[in-house]
mmCIF file of C-alpha atoms in Angstrom:
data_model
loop_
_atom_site.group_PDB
_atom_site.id
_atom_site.type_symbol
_atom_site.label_atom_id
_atom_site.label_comp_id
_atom_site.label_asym_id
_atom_site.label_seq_id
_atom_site.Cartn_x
_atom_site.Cartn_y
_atom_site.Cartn_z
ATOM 1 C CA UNK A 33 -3.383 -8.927 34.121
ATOM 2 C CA UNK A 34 -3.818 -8.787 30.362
ATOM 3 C CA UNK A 35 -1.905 -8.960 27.028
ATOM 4 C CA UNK A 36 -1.652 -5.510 25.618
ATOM 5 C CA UNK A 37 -0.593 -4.785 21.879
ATOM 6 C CA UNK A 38 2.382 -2.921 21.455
ATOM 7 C CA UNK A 39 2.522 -3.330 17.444
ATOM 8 C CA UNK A 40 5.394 -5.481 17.044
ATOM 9 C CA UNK A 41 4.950 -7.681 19.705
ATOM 10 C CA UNK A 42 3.014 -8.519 23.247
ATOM 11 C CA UNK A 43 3.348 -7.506 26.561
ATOM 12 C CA UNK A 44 1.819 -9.094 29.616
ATOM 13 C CA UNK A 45 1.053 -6.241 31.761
ATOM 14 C CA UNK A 46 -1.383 -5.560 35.271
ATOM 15 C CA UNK A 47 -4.123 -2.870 34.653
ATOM 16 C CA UNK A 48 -6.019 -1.497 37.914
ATOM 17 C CA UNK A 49 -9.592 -2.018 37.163
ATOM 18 C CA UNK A 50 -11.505 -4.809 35.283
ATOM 19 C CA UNK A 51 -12.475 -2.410 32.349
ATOM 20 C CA UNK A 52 -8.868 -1.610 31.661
ATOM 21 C CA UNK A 53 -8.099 -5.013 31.246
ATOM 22 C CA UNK A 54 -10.851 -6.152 28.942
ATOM 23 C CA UNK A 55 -10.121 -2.996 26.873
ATOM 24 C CA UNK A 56 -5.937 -4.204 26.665
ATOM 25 C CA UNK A 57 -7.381 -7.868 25.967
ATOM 26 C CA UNK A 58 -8.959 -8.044 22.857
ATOM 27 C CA UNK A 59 -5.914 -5.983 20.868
ATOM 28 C CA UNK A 60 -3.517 -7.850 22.396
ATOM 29 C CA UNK A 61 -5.347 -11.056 21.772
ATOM 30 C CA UNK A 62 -5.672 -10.213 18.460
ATOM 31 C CA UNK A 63 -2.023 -9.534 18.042
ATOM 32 C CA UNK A 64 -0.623 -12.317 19.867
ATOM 33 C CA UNK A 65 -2.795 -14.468 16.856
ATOM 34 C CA UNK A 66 -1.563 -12.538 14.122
ATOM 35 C CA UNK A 67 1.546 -13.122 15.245
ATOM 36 C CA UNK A 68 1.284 -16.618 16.110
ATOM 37 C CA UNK A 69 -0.255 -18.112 12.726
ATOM 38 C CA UNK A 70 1.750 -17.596 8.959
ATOM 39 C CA UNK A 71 0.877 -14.659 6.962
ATOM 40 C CA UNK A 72 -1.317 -14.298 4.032
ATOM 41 C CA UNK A 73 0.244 -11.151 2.631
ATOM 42 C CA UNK A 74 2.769 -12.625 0.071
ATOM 43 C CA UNK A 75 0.185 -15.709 -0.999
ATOM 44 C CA UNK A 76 -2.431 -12.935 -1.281
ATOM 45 C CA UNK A 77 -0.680 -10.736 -3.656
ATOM 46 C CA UNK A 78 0.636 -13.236 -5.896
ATOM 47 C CA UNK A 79 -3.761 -14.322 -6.837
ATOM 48 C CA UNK A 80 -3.575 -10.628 -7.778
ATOM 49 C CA UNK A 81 -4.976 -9.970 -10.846
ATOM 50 C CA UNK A 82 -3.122 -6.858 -12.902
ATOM 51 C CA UNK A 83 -6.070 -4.962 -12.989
ATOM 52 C CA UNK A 84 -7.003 -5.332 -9.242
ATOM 53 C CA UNK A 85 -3.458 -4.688 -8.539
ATOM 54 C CA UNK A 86 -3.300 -1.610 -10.304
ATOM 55 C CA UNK A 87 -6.076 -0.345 -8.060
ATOM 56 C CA UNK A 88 -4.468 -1.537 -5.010
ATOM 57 C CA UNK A 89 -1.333 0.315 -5.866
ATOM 58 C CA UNK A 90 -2.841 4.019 -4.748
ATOM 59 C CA UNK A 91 -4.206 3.927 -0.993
ATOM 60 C CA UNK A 92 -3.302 5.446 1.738
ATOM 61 C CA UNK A 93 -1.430 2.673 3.265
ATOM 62 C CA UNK A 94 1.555 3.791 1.229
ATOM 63 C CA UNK A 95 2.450 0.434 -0.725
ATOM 64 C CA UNK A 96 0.671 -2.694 -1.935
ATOM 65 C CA UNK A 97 2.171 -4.590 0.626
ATOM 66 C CA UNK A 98 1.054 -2.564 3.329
ATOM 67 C CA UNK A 99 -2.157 -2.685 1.952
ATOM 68 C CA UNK A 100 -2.578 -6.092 2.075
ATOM 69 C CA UNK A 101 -0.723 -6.230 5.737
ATOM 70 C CA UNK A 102 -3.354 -4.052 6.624
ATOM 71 C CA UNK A 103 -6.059 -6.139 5.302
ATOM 72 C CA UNK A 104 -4.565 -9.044 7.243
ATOM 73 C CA UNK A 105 -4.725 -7.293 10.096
ATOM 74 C CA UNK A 106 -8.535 -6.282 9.679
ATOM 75 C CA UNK A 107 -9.049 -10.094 8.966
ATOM 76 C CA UNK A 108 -7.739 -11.513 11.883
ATOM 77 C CA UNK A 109 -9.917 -8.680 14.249
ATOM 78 C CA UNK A 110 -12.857 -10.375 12.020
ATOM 79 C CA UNK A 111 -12.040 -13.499 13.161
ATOM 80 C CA UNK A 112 -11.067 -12.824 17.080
ATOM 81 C CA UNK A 113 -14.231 -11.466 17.734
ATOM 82 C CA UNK A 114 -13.746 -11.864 21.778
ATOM 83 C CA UNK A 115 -10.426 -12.495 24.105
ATOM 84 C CA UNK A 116 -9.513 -15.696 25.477
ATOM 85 C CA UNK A 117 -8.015 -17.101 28.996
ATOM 86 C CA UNK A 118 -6.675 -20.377 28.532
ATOM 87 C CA UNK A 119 -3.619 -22.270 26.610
ATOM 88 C CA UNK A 120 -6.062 -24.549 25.341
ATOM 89 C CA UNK A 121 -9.007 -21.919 24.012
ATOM 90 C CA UNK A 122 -5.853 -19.720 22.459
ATOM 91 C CA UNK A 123 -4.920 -22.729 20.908
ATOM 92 C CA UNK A 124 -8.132 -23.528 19.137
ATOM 93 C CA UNK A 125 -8.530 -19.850 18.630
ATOM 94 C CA UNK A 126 -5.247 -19.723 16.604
ATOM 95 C CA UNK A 127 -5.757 -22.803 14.488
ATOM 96 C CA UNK A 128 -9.445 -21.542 13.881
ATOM 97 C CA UNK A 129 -8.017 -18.198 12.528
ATOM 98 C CA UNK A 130 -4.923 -19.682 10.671
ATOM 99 C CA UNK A 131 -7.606 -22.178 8.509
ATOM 100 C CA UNK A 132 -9.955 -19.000 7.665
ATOM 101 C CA UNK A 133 -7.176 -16.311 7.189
ATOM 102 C CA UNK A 134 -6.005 -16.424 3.530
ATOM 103 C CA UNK A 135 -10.041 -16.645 2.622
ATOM 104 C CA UNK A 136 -10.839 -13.786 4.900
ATOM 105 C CA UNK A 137 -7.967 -11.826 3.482
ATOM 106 C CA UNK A 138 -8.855 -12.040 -0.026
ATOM 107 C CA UNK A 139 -12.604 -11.255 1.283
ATOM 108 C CA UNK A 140 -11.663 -8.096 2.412
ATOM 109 C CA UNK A 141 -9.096 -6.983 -0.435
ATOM 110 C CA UNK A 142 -12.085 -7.794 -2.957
ATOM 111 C CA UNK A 143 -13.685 -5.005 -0.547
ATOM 112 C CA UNK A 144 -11.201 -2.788 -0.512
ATOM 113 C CA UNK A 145 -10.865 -2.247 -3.910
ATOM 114 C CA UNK A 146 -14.194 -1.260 -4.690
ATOM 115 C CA UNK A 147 -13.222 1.591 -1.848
ATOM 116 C CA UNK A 148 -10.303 2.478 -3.529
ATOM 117 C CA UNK A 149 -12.201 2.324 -6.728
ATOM 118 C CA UNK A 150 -14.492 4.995 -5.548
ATOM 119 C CA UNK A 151 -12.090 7.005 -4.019
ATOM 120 C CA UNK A 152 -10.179 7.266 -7.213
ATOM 121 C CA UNK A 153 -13.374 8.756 -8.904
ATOM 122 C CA UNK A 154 -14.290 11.137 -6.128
ATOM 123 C CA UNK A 155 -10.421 12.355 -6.298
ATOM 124 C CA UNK A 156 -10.994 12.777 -10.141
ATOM 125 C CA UNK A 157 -13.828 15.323 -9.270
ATOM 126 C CA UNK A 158 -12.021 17.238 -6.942
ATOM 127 C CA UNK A 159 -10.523 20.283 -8.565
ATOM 128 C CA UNK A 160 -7.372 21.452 -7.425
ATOM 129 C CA UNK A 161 -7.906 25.410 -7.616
ATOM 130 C CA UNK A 162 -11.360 25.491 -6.810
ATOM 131 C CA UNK A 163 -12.995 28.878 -7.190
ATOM 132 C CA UNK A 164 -13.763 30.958 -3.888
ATOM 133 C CA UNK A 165 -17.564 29.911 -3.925
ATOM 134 C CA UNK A 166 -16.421 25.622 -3.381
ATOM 135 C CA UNK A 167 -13.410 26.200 -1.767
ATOM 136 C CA UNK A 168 -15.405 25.715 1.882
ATOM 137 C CA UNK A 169 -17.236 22.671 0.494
ATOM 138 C CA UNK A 170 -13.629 20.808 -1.129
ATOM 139 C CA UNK A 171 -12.234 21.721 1.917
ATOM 140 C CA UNK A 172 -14.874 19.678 4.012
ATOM 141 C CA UNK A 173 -14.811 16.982 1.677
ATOM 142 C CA UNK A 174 -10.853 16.544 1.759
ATOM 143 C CA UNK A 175 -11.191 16.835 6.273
ATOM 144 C CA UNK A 176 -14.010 14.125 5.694
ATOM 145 C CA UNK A 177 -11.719 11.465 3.174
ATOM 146 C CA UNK A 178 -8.725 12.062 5.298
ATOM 147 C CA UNK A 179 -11.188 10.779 8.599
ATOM 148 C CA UNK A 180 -12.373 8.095 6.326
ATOM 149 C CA UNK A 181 -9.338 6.809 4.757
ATOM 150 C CA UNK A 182 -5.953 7.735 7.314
ATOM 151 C CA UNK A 183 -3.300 5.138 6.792
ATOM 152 C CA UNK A 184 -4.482 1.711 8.492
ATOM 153 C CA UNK A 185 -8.186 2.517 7.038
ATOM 154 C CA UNK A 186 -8.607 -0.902 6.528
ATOM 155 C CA UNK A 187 -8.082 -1.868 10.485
ATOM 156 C CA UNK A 188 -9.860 0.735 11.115
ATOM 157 C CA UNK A 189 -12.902 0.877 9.044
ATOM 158 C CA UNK A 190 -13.559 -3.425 9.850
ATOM 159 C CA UNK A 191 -14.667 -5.739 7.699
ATOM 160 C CA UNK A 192 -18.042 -5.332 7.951
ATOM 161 C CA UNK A 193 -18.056 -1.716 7.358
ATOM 162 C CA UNK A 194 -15.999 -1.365 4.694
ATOM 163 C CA UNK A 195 -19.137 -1.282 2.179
ATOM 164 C CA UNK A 196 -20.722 1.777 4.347
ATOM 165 C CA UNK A 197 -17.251 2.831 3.453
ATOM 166 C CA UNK A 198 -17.651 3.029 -0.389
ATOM 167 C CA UNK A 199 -21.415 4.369 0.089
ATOM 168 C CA UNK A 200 -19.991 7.198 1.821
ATOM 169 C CA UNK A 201 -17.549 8.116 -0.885
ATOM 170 C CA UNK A 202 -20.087 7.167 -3.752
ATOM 171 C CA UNK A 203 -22.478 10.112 -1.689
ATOM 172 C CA UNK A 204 -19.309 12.050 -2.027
ATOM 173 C CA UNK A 205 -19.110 12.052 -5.486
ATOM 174 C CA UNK A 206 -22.713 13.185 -6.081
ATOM 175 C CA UNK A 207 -22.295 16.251 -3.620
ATOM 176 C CA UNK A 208 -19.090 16.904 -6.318
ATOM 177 C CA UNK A 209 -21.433 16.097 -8.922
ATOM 178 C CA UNK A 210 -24.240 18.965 -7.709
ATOM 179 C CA UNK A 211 -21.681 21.638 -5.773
ATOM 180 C CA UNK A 212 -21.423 24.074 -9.030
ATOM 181 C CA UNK A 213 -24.718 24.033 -9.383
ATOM 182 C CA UNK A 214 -25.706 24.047 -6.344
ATOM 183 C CA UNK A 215 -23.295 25.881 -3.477
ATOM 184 C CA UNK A 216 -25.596 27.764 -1.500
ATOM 185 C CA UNK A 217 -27.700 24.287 -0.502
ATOM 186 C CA UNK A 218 -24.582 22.549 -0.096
ATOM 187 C CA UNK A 219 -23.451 25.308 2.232
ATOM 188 C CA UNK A 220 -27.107 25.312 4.154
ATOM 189 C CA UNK A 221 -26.073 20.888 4.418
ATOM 190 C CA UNK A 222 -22.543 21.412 5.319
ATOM 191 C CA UNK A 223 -23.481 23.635 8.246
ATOM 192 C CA UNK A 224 -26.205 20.910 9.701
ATOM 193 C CA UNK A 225 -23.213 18.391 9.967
ATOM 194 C CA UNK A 226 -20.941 20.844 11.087
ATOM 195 C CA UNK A 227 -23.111 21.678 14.382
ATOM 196 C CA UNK A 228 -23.181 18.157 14.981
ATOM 197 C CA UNK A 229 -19.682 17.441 14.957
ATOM 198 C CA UNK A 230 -18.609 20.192 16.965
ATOM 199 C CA UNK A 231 -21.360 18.548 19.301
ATOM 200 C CA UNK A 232 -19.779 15.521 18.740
ATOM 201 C CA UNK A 233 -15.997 16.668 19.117
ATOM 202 C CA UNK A 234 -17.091 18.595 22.346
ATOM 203 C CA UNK A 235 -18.592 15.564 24.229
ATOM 204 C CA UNK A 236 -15.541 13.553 22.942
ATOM 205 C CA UNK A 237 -12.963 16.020 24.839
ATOM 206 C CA UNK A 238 -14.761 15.985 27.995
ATOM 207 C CA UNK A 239 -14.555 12.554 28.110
ATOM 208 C CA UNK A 240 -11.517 10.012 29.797
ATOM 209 C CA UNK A 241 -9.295 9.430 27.174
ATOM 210 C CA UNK A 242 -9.582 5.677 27.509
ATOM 211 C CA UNK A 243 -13.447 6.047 26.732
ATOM 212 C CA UNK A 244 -13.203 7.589 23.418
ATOM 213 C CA UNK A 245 -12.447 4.635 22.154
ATOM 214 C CA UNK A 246 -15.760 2.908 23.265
ATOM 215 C CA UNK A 247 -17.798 1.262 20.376
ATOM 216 C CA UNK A 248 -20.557 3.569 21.608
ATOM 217 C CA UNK A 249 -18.750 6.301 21.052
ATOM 218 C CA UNK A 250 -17.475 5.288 17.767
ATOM 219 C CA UNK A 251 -20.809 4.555 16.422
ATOM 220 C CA UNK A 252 -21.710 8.076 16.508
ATOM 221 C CA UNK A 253 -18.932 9.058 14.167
ATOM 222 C CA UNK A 254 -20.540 6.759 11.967
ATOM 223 C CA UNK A 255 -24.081 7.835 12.698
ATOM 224 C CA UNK A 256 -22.439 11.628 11.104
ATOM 225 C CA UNK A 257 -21.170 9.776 8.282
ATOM 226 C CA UNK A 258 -24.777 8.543 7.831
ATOM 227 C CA UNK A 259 -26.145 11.641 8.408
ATOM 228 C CA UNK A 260 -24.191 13.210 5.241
ATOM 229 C CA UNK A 261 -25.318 10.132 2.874
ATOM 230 C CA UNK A 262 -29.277 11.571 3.994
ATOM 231 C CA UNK A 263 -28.504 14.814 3.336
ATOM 232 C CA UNK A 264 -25.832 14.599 -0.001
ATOM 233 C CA UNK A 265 -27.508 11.262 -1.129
ATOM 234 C CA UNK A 266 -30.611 10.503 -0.208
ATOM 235 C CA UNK A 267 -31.143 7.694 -2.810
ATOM 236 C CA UNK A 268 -28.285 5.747 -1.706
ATOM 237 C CA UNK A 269 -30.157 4.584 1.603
ATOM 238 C CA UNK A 270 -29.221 4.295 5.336
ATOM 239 C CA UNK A 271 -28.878 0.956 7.090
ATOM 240 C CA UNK A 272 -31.427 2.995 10.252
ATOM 241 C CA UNK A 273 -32.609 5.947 10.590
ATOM 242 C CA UNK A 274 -30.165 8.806 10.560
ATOM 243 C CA UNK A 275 -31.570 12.548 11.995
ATOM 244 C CA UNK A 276 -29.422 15.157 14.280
ATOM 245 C CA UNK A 277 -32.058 14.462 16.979
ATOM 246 C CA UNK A 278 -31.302 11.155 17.273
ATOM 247 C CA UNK A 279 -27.232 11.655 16.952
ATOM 248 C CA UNK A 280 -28.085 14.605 19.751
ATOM 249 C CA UNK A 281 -29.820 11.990 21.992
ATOM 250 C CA UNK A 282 -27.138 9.759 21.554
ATOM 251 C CA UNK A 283 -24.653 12.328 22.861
ATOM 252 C CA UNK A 284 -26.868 13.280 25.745
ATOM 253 C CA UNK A 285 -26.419 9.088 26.563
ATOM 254 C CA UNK A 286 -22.806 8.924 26.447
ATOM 255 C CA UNK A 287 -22.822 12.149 28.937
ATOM 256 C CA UNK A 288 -25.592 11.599 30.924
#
């Protein structure tokens, strides 16, 4: 048995092997706290300053307030960093996350807007008829921001992750910064990452749906993202070492 998420609310539900159940657990955990404990979201907005709001306003969320919903939601997975099995540890669990939630919040909206900060300027340098020469490099960029930043980015991406998130777009902006001058090296770049993603994409259909999800898994999506600031941005920095052999090992783990 395990709580699994179903967005609005919990279910209590029996999964058929152990790994099935700790992979329902943790969402639902999660949820069941978020839903337990007030939320931040109007308290949040009204700190807002104009400035920071007007920044806020454009995402990909839709609206401010689903924004910041969003952001509460990335919060509390901050904070619920493992399941728990008892009335009394959920209990502590919840008051734990309701003291730290309006803090975390405005942690990760500070965060968040220096993403959406450099998103606006890498949207500023994307041209909207680009000549024949870009159009295969603006067309890669625009597949890679809507990967980075799909509605729920915020969830998605994690707190801790969200300032590889604005490196990423800041090594954007200086491959938009170089492409006219530059389009056959940016092609000779674009087709390195491409062979690894279409490594990466086939090793991802072969396997069970439920493991695609893995944090394994998921850390060689990031690994490619990594891979682009080394080749686009070299100056910026990578938290490790980034090559295709090593994202090509990696695959051959998951597989193997």
């Amino acid at each position: 048995p395990a709580f699994a998420d179903t967005g609005t609310t919990v279910d209590l539900r029996v999964f058929a092997t152990s790994a099935e159940q700790m992979r329902a657990m943790g969402p639902g955990t999660r949820r069941l706290v978020r839903l337990g404990v007030a939320s931040p979201v109007k308290g949040v907005e009204r700190q807002l300053d104009p400035r920071t709001r007007l920044t806020l306003g454009a995402n990909p969320d839709g609206s401010l307030p689903a924004l910041l919903e969003d952001c509460a939601a990335a919060a509390v997975d901050a904070l619920v960093s493992a399941p728990v099995w008892t009335r009394a540890d959920f209990a502590a669990l919840r008051d734990r996350v309701a003291g730290a939630l309006v803090s975390t919040t405005n942690d990760i909206v500070a965060r968040v807007a220096k993403v959406l900060a450099a998103a606006h300027e890498v949207h500023l340098l994307l041209p909207a008829q680009p000549s024949s020469a870009q159009a295969d490099a603006i067309d890669d960029v625009r597949a890679q921001l809507d990967r980075l930043m799909p509605p729920g980015f915020v969830t998605a991406t994690g707190q801790t992750r969200l300032a590889d998130l604005g490196r990423y777009l800041t090594a954007i902006g200086r491959r938009l910064d170089r492409l006219r001058h530059g389009v056959e090296a940016d092609r000779l770049r674009m087709q390195q990452v491409h062979a690894v993603e279409d490594a990466y994409d086939d090793v991802l259909q072969a396997l069970p749906s439920a493991r695609r999800d893995a944090a394994d898994v998921r850390d060689i999506a990031w690994q490619i993202e990594e891979l682009r600031v080394s080749l686009w941005a070299q100056q910026l920095g990578t938290p490790r070492p980034v090559s295709e052999q090593r994202i090509h090992r990696a695959l051959d783990a998951i597989t193997a």
